[in-house]
Coordinates of C-alpha atoms in Angstrom, one line a residue:
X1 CA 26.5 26.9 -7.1
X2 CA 29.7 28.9 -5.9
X3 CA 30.3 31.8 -3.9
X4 CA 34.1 33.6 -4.5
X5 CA 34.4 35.4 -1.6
X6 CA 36.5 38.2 -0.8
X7 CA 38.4 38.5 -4.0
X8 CA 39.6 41.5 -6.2
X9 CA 37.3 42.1 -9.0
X10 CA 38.9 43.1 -12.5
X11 CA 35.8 43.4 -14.0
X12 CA 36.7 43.7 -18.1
X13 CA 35.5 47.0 -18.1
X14 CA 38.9 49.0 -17.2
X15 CA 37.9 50.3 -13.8
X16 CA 40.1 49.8 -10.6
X17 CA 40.0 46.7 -9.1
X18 CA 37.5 46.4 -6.1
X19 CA 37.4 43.5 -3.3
X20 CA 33.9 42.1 -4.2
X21 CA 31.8 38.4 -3.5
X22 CA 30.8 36.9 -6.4
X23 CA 28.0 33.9 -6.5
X24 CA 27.3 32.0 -9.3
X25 CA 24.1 30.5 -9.6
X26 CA 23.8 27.9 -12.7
X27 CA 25.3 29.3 -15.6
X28 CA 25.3 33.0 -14.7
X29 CA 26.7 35.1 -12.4
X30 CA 23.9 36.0 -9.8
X31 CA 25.0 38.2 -7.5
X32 CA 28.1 41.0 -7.0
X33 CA 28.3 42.4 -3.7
X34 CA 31.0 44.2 -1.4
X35 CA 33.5 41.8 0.4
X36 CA 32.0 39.6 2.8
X37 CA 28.7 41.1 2.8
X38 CA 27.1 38.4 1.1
X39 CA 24.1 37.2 3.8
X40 CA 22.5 34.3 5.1
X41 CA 21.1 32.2 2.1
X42 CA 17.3 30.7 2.2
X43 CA 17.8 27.4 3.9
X44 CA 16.1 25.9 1.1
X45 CA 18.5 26.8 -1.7
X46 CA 20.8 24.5 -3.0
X47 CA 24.3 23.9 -1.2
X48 CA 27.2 26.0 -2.7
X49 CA 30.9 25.8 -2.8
X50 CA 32.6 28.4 -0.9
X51 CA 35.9 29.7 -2.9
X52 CA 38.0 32.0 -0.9
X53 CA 39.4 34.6 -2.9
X54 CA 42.1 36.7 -0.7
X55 CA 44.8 37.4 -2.1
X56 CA 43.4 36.5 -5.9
X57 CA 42.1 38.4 -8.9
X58 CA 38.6 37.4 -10.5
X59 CA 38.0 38.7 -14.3
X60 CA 36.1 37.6 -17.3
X61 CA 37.6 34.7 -18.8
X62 CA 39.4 35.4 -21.7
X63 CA 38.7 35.7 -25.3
X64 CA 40.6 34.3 -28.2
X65 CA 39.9 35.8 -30.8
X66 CA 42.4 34.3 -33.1
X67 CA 42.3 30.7 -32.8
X68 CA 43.4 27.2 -34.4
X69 CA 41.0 24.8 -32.2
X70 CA 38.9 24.0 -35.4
X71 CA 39.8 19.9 -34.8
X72 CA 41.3 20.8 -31.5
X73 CA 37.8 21.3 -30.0
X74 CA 36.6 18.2 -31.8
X75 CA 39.1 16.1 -30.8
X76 CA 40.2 16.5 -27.2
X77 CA 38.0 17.3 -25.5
X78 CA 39.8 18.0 -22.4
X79 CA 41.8 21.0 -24.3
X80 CA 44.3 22.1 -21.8
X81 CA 46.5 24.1 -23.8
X82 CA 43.6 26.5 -23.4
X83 CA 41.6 26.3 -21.0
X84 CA 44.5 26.2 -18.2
X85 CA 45.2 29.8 -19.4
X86 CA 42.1 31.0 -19.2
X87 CA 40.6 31.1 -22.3
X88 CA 36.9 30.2 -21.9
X89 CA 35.9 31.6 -25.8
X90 CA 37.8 30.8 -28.8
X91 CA 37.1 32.4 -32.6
X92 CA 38.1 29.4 -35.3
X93 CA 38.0 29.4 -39.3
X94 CA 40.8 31.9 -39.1
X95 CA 43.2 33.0 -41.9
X96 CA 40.8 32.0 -44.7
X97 CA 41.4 28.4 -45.1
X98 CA 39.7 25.6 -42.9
X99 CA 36.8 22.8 -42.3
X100 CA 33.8 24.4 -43.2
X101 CA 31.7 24.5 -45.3
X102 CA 33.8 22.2 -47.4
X103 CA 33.0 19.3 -50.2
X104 CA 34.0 15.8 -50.6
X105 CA 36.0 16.9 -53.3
X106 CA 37.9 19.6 -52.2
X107 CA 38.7 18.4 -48.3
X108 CA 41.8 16.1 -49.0
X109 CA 43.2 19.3 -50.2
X110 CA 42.2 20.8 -47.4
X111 CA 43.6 18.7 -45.1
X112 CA 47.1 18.7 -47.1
X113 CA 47.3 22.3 -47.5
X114 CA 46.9 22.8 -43.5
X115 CA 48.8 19.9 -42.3
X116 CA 51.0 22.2 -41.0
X117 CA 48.1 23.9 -39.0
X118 CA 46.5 20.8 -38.1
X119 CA 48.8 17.8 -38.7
X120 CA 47.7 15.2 -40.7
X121 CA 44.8 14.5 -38.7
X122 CA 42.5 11.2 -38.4
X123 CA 39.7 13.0 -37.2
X124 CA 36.9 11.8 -39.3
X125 CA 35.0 15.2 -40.8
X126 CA 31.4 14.0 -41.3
X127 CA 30.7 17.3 -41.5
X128 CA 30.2 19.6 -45.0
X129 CA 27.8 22.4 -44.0
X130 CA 29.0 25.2 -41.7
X131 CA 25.5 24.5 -40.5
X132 CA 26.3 21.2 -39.2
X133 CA 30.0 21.8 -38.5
X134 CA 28.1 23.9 -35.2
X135 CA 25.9 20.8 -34.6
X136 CA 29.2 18.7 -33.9
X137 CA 30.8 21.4 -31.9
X138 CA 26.6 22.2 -30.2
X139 CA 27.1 18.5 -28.5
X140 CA 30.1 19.8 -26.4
X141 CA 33.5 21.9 -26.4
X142 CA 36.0 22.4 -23.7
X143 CA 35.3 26.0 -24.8
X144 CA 32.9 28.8 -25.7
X145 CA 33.6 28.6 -30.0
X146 CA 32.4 31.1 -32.5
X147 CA 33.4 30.5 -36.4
X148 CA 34.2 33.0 -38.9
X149 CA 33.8 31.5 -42.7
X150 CA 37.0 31.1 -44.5
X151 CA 36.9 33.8 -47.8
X152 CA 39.7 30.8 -49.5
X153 CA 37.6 28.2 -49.2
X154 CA 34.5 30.3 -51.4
X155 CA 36.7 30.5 -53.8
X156 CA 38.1 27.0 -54.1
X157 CA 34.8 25.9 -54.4
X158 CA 34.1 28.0 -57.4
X159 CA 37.3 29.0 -59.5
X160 CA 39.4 26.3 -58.1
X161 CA 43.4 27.6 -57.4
X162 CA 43.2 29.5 -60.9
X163 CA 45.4 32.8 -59.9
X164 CA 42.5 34.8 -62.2
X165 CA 39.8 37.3 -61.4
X166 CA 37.0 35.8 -60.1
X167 CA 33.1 36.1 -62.8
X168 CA 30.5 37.5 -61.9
X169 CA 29.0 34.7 -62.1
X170 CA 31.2 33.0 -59.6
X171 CA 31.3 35.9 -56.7
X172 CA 27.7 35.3 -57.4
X173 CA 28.4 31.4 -55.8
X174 CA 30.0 32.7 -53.6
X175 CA 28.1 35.4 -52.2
X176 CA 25.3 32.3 -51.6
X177 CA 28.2 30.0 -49.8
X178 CA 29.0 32.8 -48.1
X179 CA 25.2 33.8 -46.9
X180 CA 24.6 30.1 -46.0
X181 CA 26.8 30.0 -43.4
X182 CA 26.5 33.7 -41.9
X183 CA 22.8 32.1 -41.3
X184 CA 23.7 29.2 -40.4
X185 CA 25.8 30.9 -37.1
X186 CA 29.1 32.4 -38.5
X187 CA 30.1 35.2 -37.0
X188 CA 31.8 37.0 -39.7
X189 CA 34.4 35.9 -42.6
X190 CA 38.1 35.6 -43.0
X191 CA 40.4 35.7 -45.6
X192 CA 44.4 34.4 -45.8
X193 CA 45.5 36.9 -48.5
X194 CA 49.5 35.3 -48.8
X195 CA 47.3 31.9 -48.9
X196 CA 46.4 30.2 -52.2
X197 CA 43.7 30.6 -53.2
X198 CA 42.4 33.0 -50.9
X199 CA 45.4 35.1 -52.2
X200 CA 44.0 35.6 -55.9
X201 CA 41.3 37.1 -54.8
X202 CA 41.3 41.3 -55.8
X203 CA 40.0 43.9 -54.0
X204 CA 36.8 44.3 -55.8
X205 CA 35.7 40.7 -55.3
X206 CA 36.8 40.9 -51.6
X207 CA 34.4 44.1 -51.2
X208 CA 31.3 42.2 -53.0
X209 CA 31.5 39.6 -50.4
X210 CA 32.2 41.7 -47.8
X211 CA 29.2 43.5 -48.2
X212 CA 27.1 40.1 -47.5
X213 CA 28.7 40.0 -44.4
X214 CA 27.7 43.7 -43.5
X215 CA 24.1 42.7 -44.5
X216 CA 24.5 40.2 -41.7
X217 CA 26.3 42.2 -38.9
X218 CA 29.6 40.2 -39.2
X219 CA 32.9 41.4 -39.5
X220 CA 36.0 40.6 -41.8
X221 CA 39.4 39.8 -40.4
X222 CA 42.1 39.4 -43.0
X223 CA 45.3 37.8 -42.9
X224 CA 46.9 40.8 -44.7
X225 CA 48.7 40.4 -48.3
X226 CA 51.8 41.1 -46.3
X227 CA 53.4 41.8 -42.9
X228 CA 56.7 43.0 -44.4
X229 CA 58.0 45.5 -46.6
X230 CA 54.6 45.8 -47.8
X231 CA 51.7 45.7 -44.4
X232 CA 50.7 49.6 -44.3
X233 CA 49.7 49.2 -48.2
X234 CA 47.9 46.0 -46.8
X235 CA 46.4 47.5 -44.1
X236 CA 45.3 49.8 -46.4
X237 CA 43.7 47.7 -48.5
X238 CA 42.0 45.9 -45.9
X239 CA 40.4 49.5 -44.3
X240 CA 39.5 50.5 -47.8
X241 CA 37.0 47.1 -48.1
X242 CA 35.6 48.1 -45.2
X243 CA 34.5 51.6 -46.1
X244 CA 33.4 50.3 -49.4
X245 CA 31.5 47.3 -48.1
X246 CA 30.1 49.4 -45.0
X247 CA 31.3 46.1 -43.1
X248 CA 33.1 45.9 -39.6
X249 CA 37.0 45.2 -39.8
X250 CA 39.4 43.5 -37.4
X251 CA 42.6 43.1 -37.9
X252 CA 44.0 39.7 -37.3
X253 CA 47.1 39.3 -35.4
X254 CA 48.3 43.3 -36.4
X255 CA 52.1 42.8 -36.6
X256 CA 54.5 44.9 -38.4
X257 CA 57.5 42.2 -38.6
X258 CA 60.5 42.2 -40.3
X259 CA 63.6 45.5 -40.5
X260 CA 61.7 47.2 -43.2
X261 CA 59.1 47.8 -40.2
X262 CA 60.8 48.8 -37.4
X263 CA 59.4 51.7 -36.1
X264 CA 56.7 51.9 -37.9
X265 CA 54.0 51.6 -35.3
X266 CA 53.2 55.3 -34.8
X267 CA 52.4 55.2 -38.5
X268 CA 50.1 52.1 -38.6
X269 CA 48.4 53.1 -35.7
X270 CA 47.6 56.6 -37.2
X271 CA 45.8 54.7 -40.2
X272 CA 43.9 53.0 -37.9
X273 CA 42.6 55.8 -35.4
X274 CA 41.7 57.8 -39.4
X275 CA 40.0 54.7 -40.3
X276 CA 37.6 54.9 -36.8
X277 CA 37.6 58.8 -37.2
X278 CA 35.8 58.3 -40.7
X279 CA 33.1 55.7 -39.1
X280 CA 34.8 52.2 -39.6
X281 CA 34.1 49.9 -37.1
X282 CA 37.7 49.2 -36.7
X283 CA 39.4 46.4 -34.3
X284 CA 42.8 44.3 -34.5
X285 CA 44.6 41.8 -32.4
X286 CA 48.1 40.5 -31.5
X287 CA 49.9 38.2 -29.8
X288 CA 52.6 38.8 -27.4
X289 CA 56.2 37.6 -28.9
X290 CA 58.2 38.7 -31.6
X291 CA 58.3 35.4 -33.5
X292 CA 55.6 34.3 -35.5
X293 CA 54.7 31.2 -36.6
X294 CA 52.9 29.1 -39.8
X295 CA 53.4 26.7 -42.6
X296 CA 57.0 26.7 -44.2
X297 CA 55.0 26.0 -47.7
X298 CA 53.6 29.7 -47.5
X299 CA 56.8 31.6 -47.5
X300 CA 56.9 30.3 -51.8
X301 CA 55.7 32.5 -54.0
X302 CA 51.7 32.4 -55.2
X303 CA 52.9 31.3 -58.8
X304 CA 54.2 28.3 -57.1
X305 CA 50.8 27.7 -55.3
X306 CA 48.8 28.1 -58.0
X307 CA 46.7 24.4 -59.1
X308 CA 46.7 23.7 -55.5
X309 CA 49.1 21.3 -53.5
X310 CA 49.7 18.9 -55.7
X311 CA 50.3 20.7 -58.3
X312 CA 52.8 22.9 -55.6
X313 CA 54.8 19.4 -55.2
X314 CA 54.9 18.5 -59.0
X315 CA 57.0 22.0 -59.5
X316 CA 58.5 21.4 -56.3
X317 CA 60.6 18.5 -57.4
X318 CA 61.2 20.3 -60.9
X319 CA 63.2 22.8 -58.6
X320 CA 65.5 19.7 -57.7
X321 CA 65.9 18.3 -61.1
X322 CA 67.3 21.5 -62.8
X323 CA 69.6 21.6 -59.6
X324 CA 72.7 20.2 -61.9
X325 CA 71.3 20.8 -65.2
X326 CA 72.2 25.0 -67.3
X327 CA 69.0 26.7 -67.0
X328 CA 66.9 29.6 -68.7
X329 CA 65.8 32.4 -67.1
X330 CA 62.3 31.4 -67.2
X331 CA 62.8 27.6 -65.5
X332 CA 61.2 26.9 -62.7
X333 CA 64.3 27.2 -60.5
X334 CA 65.6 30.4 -62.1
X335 CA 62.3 31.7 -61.4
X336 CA 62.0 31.1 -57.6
X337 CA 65.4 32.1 -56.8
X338 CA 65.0 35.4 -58.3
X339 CA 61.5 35.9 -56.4
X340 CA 63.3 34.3 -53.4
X341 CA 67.0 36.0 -53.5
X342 CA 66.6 38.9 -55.8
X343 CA 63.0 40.5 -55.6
X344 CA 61.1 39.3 -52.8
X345 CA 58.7 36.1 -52.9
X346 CA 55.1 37.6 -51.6
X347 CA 54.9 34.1 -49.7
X348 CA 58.1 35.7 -47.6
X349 CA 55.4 39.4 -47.2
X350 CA 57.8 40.9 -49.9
X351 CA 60.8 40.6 -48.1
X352 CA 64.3 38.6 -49.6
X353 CA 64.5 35.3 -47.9
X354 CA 66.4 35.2 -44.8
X355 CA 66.7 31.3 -44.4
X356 CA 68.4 32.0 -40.8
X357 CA 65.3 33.2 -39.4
X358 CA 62.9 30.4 -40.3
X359 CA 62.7 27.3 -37.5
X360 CA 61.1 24.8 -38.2
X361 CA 58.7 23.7 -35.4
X362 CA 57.1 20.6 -36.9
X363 CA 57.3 17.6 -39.4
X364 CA 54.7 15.1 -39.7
X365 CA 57.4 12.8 -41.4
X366 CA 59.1 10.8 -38.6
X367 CA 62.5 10.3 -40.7
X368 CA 62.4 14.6 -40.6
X369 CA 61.7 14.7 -36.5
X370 CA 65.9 15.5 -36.4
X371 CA 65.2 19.1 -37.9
X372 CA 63.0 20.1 -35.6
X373 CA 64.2 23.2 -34.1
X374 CA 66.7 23.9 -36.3
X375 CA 67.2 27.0 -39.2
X376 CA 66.9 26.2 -42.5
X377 CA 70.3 27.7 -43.2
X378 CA 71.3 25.7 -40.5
X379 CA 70.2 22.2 -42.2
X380 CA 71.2 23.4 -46.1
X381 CA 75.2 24.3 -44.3
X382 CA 74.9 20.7 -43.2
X383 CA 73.9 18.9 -46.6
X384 CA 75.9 21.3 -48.5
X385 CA 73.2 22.2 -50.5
X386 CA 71.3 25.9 -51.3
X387 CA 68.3 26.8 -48.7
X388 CA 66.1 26.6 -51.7
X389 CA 66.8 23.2 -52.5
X390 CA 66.4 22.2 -48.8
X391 CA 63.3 24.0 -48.6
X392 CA 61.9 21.8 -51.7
X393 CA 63.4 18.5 -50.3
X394 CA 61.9 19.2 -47.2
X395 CA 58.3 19.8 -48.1
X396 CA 58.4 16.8 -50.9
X397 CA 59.3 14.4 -48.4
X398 CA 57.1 15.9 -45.6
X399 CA 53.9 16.3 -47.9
X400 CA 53.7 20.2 -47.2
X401 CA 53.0 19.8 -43.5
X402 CA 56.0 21.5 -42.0
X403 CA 55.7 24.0 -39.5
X404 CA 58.1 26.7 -38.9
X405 CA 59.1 29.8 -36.6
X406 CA 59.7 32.7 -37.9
X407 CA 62.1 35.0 -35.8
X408 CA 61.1 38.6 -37.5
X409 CA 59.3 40.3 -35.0
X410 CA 60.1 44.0 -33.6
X411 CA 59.5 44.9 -29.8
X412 CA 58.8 48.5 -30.1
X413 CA 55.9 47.6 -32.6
X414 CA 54.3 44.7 -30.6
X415 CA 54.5 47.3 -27.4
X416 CA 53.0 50.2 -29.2
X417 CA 49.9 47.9 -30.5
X418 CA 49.0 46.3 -27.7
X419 CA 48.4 49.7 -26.1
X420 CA 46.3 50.9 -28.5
X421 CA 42.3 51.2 -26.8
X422 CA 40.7 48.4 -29.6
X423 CA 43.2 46.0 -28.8
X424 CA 42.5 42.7 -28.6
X425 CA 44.3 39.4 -27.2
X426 CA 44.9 36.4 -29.4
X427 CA 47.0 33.3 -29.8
X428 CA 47.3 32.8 -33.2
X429 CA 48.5 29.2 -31.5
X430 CA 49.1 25.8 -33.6
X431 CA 48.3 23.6 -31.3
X432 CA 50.1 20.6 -33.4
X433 CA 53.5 19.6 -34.3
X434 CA 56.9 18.3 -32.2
X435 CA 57.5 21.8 -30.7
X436 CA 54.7 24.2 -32.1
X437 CA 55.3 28.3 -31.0
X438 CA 54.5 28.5 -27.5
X439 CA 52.2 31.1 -27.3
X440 CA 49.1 28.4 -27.9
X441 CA 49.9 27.5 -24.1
X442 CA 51.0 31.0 -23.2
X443 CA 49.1 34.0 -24.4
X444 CA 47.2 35.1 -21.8
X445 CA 48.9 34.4 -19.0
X446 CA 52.3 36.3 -20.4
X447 CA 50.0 39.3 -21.3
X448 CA 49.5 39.6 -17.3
X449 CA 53.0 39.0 -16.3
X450 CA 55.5 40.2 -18.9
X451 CA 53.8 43.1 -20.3
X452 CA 51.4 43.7 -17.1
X453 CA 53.5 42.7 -14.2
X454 CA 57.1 43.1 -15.3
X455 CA 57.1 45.8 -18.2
X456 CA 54.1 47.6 -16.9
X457 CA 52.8 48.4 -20.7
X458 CA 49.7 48.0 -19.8
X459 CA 47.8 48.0 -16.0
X460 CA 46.1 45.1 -15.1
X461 CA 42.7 46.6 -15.0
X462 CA 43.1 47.7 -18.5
X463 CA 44.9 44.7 -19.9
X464 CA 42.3 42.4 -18.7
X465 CA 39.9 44.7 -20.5
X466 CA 41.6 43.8 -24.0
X467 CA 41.7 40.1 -23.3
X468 CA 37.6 40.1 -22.7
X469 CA 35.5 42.9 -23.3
X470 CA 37.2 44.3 -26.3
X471 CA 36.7 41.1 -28.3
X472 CA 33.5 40.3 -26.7
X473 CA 32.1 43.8 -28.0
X474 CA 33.3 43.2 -31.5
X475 CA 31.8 39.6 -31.7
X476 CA 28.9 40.7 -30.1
X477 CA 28.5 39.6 -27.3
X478 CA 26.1 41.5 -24.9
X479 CA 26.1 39.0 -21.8
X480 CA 30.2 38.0 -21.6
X481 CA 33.2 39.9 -21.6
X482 CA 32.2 41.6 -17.9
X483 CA 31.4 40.6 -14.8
X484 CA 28.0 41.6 -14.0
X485 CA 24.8 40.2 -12.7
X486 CA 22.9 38.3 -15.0
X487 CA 26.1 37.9 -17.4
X488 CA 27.5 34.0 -18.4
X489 CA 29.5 33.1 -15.4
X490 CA 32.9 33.0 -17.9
X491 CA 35.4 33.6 -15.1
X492 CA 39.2 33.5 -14.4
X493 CA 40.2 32.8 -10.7
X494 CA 44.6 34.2 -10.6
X495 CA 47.1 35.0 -8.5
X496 CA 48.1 38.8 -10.4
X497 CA 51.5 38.8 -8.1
X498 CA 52.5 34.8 -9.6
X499 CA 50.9 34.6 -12.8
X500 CA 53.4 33.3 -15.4
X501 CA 53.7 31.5 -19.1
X502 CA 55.6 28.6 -18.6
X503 CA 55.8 27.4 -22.2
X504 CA 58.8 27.8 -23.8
X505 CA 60.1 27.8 -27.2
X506 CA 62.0 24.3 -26.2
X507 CA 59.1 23.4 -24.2
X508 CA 55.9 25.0 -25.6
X509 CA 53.2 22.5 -23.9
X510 CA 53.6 23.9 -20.5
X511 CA 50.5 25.2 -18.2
X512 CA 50.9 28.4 -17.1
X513 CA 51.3 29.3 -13.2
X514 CA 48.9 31.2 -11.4
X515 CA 45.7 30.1 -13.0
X516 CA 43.8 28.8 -9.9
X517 CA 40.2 28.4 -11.3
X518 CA 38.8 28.5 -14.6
X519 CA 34.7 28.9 -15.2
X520 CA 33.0 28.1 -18.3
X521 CA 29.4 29.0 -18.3
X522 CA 29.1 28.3 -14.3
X523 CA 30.7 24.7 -14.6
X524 CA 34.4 24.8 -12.9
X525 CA 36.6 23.7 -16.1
X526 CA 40.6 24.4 -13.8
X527 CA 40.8 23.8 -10.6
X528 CA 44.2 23.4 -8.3
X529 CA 46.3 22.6 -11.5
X530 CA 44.0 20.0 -13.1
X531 CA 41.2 19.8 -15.6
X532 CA 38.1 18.6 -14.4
X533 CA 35.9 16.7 -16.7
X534 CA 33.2 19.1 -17.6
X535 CA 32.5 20.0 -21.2
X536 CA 30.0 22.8 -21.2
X537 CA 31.4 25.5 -23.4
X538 CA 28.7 26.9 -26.2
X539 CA 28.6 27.7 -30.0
X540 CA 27.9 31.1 -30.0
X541 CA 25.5 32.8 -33.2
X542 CA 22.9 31.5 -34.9
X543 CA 20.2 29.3 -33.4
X544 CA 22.7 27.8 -31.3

């Protein structure tokens, strides 16, 4: 039982700010009334904690809708990187590869192929179902979790890393995976289209399974086939499954990255406001820095991917041995420096490698822990050797679990997005490695002061709207993303004249400033800088 008193209500919906009490009764918010007007309780009701709220902002807490927690929220339960931000929902199985559903024979792979998301994690997974995947998470999460199905792992269950066109006997399978786990509690599907095998996927199969999720009121968020030279034919792509399937679209972190881009927002964003004009249910997100960040095995090209990891390594180290040998134009080596140098590798969205720009952010390999933070052209100049080769030494002797930076990102673009009315706040944020991209610590918190406080791209009113009620209203959500009566007591207690991001690029597991108390279905989760012990966030969808 807790009464905010005398605090300045952002309530999610966009509307001015209003001085307000707020009491919280259990897990919902039980009564909103003017500024210490709240009267004289019943003398039998239950004691309550009295929170003063001058000087402080109370809003929703805060959605993210693009999310890595899949062990995170497993594993520590504590989970401070997100809830001392804010965040009291997260949205996992992003980008079309992760834990489940998943088979005995496939999940090494797995676990291999994300290292770089995940690290190479000693979590047991007892799980296989996406069914019971939601019973582990049902007996208690730091946060709220929903869970999209990953489109990549359908399709390694049933073609394998074959880059071919699916049967239709096999979009058949996986039209049943798929339909398993949207009634099991998923909330939708998502797809890594620059990820093997995800990637080999065409558009037609990617519409048949799409349409299963419309038959379930879901929605599809695609990790684009590219985010370079190459995103508004992506984006394109992505809009025309959705008016074929009849099946809700969001965009997953809706960048437009690298020179080839630069200015280009106008002309994504037109797409996207034709795409709602013509009746698609039509969202995106984005985080707010230029770099972006994932695995440094994905910038290869999908030839390269194809058989899976291991198969990825095997080719890997022929690279190296035709380093001093004459080669043909069709070697293994000739062939990824042309992709690389000469035409663009679609790993690299299109664009010719620029080995200057990519950090890398983690190894899993102690002997590798000196590169961290370093360019690749920086560590080939040292050993004398090409990027390409240092690229393939690196990921043989890490076992494909290095994570890198990538410094691509254009202002003007991530300015214009963030404005645009279906906007939505996410992290995108790897919570592992040695010095993983900051933004899994410092998302929210650097939406309200650098681009709220000190660029003024968005009011606060309306910014908090984008990091709650926008994503609550495409995932569904009738009782969160506001504060009303009767709603889940999700709530975010700040200071909107201190909040800050404190992580940092050479120091990304910082907790932000500001944050004073954090609420997570009526239990206090952040209090005065600290975590408190209680573990009551909910799955959300299905019987859960």
């Amino acid at each position: 039982m807790f009464l905010i008193r005398d605090v300045m209500l952002v309530d999610g919906s966009g509307t001015e700010p209003r001085r307000a009490d707020v009491r919280i009764e259990g897990d919902r918010i039980a009564e909103i009334s003017a500024a210490n007007s709240t009267g004289e309780r019943d003398a039998n009701a239950l004691p309550e904690t009295v929170v003063e709220g001058r000087g402080l902002a109370l809003s929703p807490g805060f959605i993210d809708i693009h999310a890595h927690s899949d062990l995170a929220l497993v594993a520590d339960k504590q989970h401070v990187a997100k809830i001392s931000q804010g965040v009291t929902t997260e949205v996992v199985g992003q980008d079309g590869i992760g834990y489940a559903p998943i088979t005995d024979e496939w999940l090494p792979t797995i676990r291999s192929q994300i290292a770089g998301w995940n690290g190479h994690s000693e979590l047991p997974i007892d799980w296989r179902s996406l069914s019971s995947y939601l019973e582990v998470l049902a007996k208690g999460t730091a946060t709220n979790v929903a869970v999209l199905v990953p489109q990549g792992n359908l399709r390694m269950f049933t073609v394998g890393y074959e880059d071919r066109p699916a049967s239709s006997r096999e979009i058949s399978q996986m039209k049943g995976l798929l339909t398993d786990s949207l009634d099991a509690g998923a909330v939708g599907m998502s797809s890594g289209l620059t990820y093997a095998p995800g990637m080999f996927a065409d558009t037609g199969e990617l519409i048949e399974l799409c349409k299963v999720v419309a038959l379930h009121g879901g929605y599809y968020a695609p990790h684009t086939r590219s985010y370079g030279g190459g995103a508004l034919g992506a984006y394109a792509e992505a809009i025309e499954i959705a008016k074929r399937s009849g099946c809700a679209l969001h965009l997953t972190h809706a960048t437009l990255n690298f020179t080839s881009n630069r200015g280009k927002a106008a002309e994504f964003l037109e797409m996207v406001d034709r795409a709602r004009s013509d009746g698609v249910s039509l969202s995106l997100d984005t985080y707010p820095y230029l770099p972006g960040a994932t695995t440094l095995a994905a910038l290869l090209p999908s030839w390269l991917a194809a058989g899976g990891p291991d198969a990825m390594l095997l080719k890997l180290r022929k690279v190296l041995e035709e380093r001093d040998v004459s080669i043909d134009h069709d070697s293994v080596r000739a062939r990824l420096l042309e992709s690389l140098n000469l035409t663009g590798s679609d790993g690299f969205h299109g664009e010719l490698a620029n080995w200057s720009a990519i950090q890398i952010s983690g190894v899993s390999n102690p002997a590798l822990a000196s590169l961290v933070g370093r360019t690749i052209d920086e560590v080939a100049t040292e050993e004398g050797e090409d990027p390409v080769d240092t690229v393939c030494r690196i990921l043989i002797e890490d076992e494909m679990a290095t994570g890198i930076l990538m410094h691509v990102g254009n202002e003007e673009n991530v300015q214009a997005i963030m404005r645009h009315p279906s906007h939505c706040g996410g992290s995108d944020g790897i919570l592992t490695g040695n010095r993983p991209h900051p933004r899994a610590w410092g998302t929210f918190p650097r939406y309200l002061s650098h681009y709220v406080r000190d660029l003024g791209v968005l009011g606060l009113a309306e910014c908090v709207r984008h990091l709650t009620y926008n994503p609550a209203k495409r995932l569904g959500l009738h009782d969160r993303g506001l504060v009303r009566e009767g709603y889940f007591a999700d709530l975010v207690l700040f200071n909107p004249d201190l909040v800050r991001d404190e992580a940092t690029f050479e120091n990304p597991r910082q907790p932000a400033t500001g944050i004073e108390a954090v609420f997570v279905n009526g239990e206090l989760a952040w209090w005065d800088g600290k975590r408190t012990p209680s573990v009551s966030g909910q799955v959300l969808g299905g019987r859960f």
